[in-house]
mmCIF file with all atom_site columns, C-alpha atoms in Angstrom:
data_model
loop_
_atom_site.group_PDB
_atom_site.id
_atom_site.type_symbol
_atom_site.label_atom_id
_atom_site.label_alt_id
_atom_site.label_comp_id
_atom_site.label_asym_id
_atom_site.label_entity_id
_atom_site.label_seq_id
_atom_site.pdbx_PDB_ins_code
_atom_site.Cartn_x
_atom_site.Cartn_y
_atom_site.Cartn_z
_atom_site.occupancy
_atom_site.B_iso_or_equiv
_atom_site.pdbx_formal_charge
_atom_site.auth_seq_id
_atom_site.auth_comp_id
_atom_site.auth_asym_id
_atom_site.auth_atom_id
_atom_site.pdbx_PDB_model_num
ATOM 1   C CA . UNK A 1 1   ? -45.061 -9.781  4.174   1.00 0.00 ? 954  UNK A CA 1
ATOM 2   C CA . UNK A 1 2   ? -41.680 -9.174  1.908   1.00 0.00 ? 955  UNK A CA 1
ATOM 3   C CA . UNK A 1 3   ? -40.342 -11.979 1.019   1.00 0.00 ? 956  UNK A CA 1
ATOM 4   C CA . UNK A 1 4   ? -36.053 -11.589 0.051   1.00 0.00 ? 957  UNK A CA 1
ATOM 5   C CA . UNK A 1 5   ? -34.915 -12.410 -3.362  1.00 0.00 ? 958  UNK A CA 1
ATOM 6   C CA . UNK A 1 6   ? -31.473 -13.536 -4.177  1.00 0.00 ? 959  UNK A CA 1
ATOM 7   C CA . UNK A 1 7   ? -30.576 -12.095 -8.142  1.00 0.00 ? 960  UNK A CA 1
ATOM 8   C CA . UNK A 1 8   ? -27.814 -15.141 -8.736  1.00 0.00 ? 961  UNK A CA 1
ATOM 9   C CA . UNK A 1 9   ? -26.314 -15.401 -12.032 1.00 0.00 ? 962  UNK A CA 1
ATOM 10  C CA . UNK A 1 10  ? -23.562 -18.775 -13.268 1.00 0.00 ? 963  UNK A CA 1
ATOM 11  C CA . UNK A 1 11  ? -20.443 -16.233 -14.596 1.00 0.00 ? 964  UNK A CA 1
ATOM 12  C CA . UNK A 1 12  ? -20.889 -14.148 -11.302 1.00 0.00 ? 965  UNK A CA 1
ATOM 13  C CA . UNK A 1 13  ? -20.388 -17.065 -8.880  1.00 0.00 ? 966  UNK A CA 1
ATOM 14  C CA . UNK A 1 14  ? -17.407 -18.543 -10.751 1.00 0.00 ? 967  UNK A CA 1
ATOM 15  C CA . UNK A 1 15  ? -15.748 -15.198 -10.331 1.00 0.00 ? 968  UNK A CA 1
ATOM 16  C CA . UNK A 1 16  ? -17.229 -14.651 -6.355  1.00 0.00 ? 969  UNK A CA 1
ATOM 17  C CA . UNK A 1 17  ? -15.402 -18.178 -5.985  1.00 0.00 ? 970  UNK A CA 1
ATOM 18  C CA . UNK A 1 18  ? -12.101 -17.239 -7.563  1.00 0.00 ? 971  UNK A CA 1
ATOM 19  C CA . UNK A 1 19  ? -12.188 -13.972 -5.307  1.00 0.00 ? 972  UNK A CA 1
ATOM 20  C CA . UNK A 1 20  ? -12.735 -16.011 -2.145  1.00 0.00 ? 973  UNK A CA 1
ATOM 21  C CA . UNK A 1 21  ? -10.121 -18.375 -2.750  1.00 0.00 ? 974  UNK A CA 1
ATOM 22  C CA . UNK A 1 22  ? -7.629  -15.655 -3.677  1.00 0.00 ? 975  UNK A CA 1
ATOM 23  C CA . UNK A 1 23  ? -8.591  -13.668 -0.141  1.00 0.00 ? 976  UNK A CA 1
ATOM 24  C CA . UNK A 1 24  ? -8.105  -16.964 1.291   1.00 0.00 ? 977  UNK A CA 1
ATOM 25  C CA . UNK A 1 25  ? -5.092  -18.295 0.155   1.00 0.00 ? 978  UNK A CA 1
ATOM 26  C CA . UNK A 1 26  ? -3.289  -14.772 0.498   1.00 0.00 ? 979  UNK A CA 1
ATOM 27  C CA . UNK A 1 27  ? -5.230  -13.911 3.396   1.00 0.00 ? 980  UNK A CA 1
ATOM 28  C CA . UNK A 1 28  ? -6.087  -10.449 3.178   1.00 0.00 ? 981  UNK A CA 1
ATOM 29  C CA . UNK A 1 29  ? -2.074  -10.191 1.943   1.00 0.00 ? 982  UNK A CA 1
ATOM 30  C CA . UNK A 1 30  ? -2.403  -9.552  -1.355  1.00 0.00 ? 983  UNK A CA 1
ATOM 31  C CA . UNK A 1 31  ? 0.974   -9.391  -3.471  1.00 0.00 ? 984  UNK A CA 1
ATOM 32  C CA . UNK A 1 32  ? 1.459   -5.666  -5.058  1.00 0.00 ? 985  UNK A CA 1
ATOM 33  C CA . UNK A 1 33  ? 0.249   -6.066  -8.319  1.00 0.00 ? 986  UNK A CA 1
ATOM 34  C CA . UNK A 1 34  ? -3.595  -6.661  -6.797  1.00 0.00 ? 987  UNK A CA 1
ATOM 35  C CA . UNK A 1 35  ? -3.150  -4.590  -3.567  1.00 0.00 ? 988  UNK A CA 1
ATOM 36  C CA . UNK A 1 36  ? -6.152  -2.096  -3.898  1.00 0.00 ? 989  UNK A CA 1
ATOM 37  C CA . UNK A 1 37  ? -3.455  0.055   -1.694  1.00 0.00 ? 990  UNK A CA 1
ATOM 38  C CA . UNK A 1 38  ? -0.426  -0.240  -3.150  1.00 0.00 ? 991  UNK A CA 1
ATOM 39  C CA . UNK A 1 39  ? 2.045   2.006   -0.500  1.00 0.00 ? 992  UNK A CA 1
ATOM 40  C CA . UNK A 1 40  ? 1.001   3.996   2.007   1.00 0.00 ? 993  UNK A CA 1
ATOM 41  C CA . UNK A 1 41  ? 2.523   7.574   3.206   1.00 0.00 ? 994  UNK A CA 1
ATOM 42  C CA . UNK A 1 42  ? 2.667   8.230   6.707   1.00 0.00 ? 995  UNK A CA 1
ATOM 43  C CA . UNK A 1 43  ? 4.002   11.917  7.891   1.00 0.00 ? 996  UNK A CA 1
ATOM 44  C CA . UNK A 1 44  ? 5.192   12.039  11.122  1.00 0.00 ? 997  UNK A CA 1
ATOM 45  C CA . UNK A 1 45  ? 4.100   15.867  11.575  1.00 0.00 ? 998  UNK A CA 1
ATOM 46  C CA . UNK A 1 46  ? 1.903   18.276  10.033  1.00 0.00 ? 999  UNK A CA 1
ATOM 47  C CA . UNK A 1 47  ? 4.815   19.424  8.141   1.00 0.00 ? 1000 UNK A CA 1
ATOM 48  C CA . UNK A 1 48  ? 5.961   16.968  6.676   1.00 0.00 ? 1001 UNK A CA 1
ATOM 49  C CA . UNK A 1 49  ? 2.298   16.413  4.693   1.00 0.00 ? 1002 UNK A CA 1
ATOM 50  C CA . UNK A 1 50  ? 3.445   18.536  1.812   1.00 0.00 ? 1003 UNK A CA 1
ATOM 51  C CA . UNK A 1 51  ? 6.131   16.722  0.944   1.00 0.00 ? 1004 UNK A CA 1
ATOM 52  C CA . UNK A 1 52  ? 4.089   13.527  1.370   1.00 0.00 ? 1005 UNK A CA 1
ATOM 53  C CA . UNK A 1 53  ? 1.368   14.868  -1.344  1.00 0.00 ? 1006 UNK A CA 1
ATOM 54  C CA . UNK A 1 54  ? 4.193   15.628  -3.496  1.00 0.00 ? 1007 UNK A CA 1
ATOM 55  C CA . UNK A 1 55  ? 5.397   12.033  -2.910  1.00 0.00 ? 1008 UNK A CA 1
ATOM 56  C CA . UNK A 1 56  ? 2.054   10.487  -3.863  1.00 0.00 ? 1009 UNK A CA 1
ATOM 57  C CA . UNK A 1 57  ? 1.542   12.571  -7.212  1.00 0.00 ? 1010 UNK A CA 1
ATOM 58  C CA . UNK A 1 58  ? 4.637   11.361  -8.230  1.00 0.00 ? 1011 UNK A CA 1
ATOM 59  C CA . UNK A 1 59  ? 3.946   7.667   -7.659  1.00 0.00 ? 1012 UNK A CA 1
ATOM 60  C CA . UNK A 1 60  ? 0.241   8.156   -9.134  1.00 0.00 ? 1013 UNK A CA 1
ATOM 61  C CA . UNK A 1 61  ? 1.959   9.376   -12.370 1.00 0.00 ? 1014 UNK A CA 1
ATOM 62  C CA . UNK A 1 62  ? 3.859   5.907   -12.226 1.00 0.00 ? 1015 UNK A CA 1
ATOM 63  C CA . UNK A 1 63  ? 0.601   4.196   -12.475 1.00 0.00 ? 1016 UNK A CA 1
ATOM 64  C CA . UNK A 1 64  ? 0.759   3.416   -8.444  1.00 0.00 ? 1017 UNK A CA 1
ATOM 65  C CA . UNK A 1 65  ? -2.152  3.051   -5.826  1.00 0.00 ? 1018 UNK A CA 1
ATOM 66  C CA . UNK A 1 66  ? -1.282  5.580   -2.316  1.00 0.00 ? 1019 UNK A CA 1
ATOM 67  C CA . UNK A 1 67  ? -2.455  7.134   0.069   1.00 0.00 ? 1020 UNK A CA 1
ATOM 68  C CA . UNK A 1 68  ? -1.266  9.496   2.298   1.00 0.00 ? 1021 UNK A CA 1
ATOM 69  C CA . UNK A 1 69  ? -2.628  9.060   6.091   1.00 0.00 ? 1022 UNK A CA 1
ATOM 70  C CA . UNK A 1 70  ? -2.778  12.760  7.428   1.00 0.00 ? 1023 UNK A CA 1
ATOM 71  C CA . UNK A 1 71  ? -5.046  11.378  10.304  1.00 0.00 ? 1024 UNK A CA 1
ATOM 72  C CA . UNK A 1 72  ? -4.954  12.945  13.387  1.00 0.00 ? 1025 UNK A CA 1
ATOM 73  C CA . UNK A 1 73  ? -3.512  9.796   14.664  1.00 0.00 ? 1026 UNK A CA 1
ATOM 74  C CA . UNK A 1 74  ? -0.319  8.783   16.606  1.00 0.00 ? 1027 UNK A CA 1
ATOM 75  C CA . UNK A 1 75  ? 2.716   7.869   14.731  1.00 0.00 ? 1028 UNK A CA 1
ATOM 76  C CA . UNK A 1 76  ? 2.390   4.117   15.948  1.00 0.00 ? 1029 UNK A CA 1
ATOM 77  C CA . UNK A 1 77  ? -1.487  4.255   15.293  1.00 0.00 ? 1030 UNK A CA 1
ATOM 78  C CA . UNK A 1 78  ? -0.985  4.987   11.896  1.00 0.00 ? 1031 UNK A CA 1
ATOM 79  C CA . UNK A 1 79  ? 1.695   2.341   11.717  1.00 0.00 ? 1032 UNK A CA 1
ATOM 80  C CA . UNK A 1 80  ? -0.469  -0.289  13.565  1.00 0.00 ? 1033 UNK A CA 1
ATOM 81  C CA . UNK A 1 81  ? -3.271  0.401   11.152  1.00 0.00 ? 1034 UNK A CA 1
ATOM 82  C CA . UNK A 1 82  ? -1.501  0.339   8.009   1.00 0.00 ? 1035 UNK A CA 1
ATOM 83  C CA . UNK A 1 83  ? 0.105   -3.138  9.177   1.00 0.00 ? 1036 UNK A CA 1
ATOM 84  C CA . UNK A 1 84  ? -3.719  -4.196  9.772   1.00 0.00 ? 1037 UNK A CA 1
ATOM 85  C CA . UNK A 1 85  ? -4.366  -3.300  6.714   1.00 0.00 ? 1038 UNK A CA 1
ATOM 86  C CA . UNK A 1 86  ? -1.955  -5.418  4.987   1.00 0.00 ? 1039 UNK A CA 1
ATOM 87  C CA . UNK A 1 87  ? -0.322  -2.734  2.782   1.00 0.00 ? 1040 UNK A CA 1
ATOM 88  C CA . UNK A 1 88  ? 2.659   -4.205  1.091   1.00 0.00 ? 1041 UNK A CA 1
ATOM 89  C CA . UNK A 1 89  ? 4.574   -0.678  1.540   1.00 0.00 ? 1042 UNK A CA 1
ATOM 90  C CA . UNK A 1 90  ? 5.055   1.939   3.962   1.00 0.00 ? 1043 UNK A CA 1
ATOM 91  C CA . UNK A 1 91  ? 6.512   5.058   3.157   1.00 0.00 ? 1044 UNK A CA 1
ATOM 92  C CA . UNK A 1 92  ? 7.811   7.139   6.461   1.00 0.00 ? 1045 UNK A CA 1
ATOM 93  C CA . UNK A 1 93  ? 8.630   10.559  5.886   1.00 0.00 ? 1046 UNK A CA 1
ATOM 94  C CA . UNK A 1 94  ? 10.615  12.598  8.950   1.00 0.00 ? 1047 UNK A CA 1
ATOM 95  C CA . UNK A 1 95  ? 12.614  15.784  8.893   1.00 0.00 ? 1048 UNK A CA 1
ATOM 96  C CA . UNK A 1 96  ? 15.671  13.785  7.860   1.00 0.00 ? 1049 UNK A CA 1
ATOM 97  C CA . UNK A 1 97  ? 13.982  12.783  4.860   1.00 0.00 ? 1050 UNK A CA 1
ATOM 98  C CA . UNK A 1 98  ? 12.184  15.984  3.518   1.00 0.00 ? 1051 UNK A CA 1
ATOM 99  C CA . UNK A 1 99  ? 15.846  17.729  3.836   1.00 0.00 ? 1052 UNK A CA 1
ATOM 100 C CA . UNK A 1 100 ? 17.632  14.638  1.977   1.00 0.00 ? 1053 UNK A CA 1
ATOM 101 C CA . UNK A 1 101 ? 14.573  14.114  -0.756  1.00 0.00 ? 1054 UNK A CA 1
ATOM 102 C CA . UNK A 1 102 ? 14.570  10.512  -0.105  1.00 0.00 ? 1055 UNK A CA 1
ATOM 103 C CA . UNK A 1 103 ? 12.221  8.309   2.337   1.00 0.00 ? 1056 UNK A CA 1
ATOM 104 C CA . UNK A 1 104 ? 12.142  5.766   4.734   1.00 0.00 ? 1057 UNK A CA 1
ATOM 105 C CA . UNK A 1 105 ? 10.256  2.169   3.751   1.00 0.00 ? 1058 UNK A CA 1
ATOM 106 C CA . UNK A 1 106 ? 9.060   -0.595  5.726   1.00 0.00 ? 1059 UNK A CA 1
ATOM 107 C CA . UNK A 1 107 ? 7.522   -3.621  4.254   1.00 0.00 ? 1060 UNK A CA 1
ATOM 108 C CA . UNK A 1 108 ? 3.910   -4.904  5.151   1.00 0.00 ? 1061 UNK A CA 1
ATOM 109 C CA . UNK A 1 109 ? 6.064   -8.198  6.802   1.00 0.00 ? 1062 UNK A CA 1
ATOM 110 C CA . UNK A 1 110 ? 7.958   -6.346  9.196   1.00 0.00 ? 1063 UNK A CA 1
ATOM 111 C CA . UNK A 1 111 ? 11.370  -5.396  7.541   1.00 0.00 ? 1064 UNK A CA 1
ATOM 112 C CA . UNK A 1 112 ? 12.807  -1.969  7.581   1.00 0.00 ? 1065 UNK A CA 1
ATOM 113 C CA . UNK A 1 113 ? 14.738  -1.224  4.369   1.00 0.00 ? 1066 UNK A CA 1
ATOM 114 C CA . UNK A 1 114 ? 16.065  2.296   6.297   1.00 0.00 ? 1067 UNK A CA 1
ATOM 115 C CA . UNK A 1 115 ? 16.213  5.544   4.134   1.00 0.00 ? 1068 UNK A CA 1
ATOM 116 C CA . UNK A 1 116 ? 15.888  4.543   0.420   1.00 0.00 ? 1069 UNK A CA 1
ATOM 117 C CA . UNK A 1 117 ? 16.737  6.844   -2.701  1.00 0.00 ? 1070 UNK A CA 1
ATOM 118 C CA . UNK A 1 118 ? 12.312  7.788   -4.207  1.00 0.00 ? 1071 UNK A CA 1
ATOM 119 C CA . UNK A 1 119 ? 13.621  7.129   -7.624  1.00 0.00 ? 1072 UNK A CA 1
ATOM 120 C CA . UNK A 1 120 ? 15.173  4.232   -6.790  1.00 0.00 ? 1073 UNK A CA 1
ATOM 121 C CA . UNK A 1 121 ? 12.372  2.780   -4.344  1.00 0.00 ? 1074 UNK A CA 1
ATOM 122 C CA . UNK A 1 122 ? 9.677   3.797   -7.196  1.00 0.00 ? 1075 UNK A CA 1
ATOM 123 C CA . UNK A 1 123 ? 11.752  1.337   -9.626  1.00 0.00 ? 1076 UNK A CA 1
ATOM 124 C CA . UNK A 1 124 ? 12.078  -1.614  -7.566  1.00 0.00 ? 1077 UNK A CA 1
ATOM 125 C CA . UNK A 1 125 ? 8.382   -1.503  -6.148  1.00 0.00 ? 1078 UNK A CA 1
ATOM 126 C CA . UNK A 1 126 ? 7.505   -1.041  -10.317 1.00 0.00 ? 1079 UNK A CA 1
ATOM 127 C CA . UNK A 1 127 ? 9.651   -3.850  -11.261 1.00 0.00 ? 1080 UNK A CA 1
ATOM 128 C CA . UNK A 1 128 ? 8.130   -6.114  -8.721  1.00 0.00 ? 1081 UNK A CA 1
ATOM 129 C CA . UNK A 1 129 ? 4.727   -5.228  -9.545  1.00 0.00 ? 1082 UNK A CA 1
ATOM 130 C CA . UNK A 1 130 ? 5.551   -5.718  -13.399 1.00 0.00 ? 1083 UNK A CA 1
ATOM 131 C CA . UNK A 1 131 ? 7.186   -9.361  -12.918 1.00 0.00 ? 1084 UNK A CA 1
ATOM 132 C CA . UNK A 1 132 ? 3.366   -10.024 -10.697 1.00 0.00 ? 1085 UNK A CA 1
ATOM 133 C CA . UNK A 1 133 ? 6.308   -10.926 -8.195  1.00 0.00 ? 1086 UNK A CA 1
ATOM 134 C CA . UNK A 1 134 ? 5.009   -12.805 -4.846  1.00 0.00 ? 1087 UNK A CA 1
ATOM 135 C CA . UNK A 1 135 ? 7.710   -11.586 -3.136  1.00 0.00 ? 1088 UNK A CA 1
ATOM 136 C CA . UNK A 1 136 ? 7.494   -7.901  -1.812  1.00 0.00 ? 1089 UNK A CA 1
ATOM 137 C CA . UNK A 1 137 ? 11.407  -6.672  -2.076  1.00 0.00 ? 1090 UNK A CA 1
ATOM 138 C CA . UNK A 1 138 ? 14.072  -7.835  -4.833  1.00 0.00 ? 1091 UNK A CA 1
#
């Protein structure tokens, strides 16, 4: 017979507590700065995934968590599950904005911000995260 042992040490618990409480009071929400997904690229075609990598080596080199979903998916799956998922941003990338260089954002609560200027969107989601803003869009 095995009996289980539970390994519990005093600083661990303090800090499971402050995690709980923090997935609690945000509810799986988390503002950007602790987001373990940060913005999330979603390609409407094949085609567009290029421009989508491109997209998320640029925001990695601005110190930026993303991921691109090139899932085999529908376009309102991979919506539906990055909504789930509670990521604060949602980068859309069409034809319309490979040929214009600039993308289309949607926040985790539902608004659509339309076709945004990258350089522009990369400052304001920086600027945000910097301030450890609560809020999602300045």
């Amino acid at each position: 017979m095995k009996t289980p042992v539970v390994i519990h040490r005093a600083i661990y618990g303090s800090l499971e507590r402050f995690i709980g409480i923090i997935v609690e009071h945000f509810a799986g929400a988390f503002p950007v700065w602790i987001a373990p997904i940060q913005v999330e690229i979603i390609p409407i075609a094949d085609r567009h995934i290029e421009y989508a990598e491109k997209l998320q080596r640029k925001m990695k080199e601005f110190g930026l968590r993303v991921e691109v979903n090139n899932k085999n998916d529908s376009f309102s799956a991979k919506i539906r599950n990055a909504q789930l998922q509670k990521i604060p941003y949602m980068m859309i990338l069409g034809d319309k904005e490979v040929e214009s260089n600039k993308v289309s954002l949607r926040l985790r609560d539902g608004r659509d911000l339309g076709i945004q200027d990258i350089d522009s969107t990369l400052n304001q989601i920086k600027k945000v995260y910097n301030e450890r803003s609560l809020e999602l869009w300045k």
